[in-house]
mmCIF file with all atom_site columns, C-alpha atoms in Angstrom:
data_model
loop_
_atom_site.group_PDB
_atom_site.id
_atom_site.type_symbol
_atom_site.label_atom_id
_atom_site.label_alt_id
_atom_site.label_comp_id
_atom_site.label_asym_id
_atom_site.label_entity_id
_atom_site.label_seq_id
_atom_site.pdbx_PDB_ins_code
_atom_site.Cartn_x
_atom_site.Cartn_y
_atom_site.Cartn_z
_atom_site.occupancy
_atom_site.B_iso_or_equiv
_atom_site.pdbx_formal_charge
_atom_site.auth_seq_id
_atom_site.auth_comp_id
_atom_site.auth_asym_id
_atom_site.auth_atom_id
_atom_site.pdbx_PDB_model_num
ATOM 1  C CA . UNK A 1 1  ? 90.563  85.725  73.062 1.00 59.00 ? 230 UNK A CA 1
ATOM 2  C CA . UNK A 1 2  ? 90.006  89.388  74.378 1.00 67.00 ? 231 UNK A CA 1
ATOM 3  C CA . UNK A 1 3  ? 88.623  92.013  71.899 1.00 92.00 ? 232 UNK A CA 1
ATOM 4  C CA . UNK A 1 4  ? 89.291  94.512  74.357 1.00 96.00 ? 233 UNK A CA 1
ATOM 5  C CA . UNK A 1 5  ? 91.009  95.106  77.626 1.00 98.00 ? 234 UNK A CA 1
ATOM 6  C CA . UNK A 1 6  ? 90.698  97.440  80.651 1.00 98.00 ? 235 UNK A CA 1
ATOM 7  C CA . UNK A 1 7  ? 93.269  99.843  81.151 1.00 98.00 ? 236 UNK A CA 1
ATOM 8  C CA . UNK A 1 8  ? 93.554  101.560 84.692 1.00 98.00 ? 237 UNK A CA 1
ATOM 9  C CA . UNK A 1 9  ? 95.708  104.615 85.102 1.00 98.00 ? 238 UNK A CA 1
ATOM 10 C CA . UNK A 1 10 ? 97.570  105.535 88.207 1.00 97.00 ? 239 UNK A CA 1
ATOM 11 C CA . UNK A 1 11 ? 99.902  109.012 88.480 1.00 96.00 ? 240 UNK A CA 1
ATOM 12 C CA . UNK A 1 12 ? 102.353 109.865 90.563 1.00 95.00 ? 241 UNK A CA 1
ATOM 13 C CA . UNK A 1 13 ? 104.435 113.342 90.843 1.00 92.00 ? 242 UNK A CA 1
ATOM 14 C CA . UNK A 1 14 ? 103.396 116.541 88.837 1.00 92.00 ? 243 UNK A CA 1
ATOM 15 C CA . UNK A 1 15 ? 100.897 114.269 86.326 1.00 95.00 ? 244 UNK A CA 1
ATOM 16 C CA . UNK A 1 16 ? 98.965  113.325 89.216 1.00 95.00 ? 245 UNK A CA 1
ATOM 17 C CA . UNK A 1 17 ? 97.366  116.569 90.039 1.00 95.00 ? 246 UNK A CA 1
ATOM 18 C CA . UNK A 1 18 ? 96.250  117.296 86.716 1.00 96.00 ? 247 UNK A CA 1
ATOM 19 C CA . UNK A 1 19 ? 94.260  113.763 85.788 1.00 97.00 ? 248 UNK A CA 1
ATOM 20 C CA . UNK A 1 20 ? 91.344  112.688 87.570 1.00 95.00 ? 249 UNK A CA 1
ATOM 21 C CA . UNK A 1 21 ? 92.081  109.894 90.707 1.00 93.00 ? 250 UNK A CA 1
ATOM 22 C CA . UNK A 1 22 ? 89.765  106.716 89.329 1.00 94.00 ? 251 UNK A CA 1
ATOM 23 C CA . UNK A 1 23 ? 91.167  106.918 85.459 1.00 97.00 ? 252 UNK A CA 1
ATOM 24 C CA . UNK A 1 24 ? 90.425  103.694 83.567 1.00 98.00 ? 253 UNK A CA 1
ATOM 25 C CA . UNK A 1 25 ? 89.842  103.372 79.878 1.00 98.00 ? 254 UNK A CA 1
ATOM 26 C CA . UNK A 1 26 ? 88.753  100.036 77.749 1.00 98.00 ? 255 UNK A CA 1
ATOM 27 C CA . UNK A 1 27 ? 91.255  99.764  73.904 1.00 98.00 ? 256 UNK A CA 1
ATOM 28 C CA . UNK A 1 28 ? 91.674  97.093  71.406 1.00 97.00 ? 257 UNK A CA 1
ATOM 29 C CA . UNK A 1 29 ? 93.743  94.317  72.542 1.00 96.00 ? 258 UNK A CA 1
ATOM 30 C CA . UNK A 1 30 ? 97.372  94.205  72.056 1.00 96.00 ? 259 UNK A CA 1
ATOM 31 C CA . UNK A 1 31 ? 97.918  98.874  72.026 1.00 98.00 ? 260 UNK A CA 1
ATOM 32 C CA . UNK A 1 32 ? 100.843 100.628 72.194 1.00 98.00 ? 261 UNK A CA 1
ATOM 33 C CA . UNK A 1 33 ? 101.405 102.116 74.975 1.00 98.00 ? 262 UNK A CA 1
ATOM 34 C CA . UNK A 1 34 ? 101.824 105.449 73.273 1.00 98.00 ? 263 UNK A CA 1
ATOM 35 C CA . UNK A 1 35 ? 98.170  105.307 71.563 1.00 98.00 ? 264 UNK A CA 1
ATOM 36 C CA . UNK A 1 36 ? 97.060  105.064 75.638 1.00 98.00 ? 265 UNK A CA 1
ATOM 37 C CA . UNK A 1 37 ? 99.193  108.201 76.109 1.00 98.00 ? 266 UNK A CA 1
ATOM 38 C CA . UNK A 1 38 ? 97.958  109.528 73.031 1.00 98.00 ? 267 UNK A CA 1
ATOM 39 C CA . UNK A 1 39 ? 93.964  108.865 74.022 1.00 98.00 ? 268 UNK A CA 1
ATOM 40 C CA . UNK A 1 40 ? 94.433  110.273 77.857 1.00 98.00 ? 269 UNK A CA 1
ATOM 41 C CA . UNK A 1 41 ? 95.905  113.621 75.650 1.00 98.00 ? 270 UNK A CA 1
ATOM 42 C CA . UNK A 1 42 ? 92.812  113.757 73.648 1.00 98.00 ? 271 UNK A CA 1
ATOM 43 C CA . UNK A 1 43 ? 90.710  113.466 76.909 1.00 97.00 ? 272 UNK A CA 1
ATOM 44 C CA . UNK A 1 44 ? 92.953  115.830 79.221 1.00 97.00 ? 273 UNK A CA 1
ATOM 45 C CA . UNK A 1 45 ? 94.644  118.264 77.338 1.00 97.00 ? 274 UNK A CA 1
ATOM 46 C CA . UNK A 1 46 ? 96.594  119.854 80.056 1.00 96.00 ? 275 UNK A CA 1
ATOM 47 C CA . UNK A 1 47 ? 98.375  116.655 81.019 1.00 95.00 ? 276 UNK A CA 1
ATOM 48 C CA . UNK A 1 48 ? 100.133 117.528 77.554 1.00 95.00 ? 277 UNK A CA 1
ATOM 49 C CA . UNK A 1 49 ? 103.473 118.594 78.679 1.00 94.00 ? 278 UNK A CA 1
ATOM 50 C CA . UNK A 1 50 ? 103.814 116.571 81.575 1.00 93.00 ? 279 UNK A CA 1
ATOM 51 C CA . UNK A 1 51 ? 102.546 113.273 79.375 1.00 94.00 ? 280 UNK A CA 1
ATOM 52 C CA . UNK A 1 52 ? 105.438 114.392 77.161 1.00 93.00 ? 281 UNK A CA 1
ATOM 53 C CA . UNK A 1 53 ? 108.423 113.265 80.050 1.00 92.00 ? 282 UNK A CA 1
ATOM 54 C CA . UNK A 1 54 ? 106.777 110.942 82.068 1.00 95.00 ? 283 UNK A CA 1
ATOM 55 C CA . UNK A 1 55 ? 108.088 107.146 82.442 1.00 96.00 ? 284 UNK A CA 1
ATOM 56 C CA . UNK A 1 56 ? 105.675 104.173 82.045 1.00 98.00 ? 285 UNK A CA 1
ATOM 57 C CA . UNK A 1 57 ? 105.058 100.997 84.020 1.00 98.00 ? 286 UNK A CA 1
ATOM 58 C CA . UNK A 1 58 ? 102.915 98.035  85.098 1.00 97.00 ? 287 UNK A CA 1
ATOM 59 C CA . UNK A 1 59 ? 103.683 96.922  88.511 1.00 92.00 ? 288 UNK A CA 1
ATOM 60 C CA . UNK A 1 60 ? 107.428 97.035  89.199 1.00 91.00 ? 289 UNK A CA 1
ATOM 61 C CA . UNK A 1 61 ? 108.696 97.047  85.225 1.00 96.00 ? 290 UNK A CA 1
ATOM 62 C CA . UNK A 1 62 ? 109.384 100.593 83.728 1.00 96.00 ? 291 UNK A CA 1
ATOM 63 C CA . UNK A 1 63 ? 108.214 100.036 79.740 1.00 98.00 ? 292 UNK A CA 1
ATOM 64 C CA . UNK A 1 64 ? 108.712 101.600 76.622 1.00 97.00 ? 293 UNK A CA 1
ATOM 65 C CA . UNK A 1 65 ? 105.714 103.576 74.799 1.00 98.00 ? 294 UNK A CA 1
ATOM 66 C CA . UNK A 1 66 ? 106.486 100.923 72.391 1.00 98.00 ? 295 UNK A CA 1
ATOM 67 C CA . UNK A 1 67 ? 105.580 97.738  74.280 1.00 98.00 ? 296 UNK A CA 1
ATOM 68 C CA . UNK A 1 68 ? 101.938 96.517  73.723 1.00 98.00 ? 297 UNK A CA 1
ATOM 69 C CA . UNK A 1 69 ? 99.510  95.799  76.294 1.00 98.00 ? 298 UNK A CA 1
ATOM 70 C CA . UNK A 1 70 ? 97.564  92.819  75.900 1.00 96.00 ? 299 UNK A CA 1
ATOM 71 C CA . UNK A 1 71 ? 95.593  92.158  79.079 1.00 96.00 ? 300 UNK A CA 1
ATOM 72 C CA . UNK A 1 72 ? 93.668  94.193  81.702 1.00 97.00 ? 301 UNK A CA 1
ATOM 73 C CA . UNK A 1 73 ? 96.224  96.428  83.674 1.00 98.00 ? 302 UNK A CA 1
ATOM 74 C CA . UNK A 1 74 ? 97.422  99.142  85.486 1.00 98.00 ? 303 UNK A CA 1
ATOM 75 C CA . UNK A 1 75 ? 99.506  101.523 83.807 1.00 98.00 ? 304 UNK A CA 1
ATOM 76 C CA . UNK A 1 76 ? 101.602 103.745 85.841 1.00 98.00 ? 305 UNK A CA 1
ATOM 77 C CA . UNK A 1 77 ? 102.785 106.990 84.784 1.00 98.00 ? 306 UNK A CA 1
ATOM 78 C CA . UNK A 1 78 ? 105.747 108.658 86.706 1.00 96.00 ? 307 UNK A CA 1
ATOM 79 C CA . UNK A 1 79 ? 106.842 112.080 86.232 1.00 92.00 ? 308 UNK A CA 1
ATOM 80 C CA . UNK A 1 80 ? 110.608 113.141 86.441 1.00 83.00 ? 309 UNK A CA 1
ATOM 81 C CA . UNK A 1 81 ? 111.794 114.114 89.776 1.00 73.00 ? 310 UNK A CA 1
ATOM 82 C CA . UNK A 1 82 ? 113.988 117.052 90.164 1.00 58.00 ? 311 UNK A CA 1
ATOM 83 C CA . UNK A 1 83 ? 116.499 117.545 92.833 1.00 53.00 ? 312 UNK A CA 1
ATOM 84 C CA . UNK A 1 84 ? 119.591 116.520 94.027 1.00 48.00 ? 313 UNK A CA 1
#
């Protein structure tokens, strides 16, 4: 069983300009998805705000900040779009 796991980052919208393109960061098996959110904070401080309203998910599946990640993937973080 996996001590750790690989966690890749992709952003779309406003939280893509302000984190860097090839994000990927190694946790403890079985995180919350809001201790990843949490970590990329610590690490990019003015992703704050935006981190604050953004929607998870891994592939097509939006997910809660509450769901646990247990194997090496790709989180995706989508900020809100305005507009009508």
């Amino acid at each position: 069983m996996q001590q750790s796991i690989q966690i890749k980052i992709e952003s779309f919208g406003a939280i893509e300009k302000l984190l860097p393109q090839n994000l990927s960061l190694v946790f403890p098996t079985d995180i919350l998805v809001k201790d990843v959110l949490n970590e990329i904070v610590s690490l990019h401080p003015e992703c704050t705000q935006a981190m604050e309203k953004c929607a998870c998910a891994i592939e097509d599946n939006v997910i809660t900040r509450q769901s646990a990640l247990s194997e090496p993937c790709t989180l995706v973080l989508l900020s809100p779009v305005a507009g009508g």
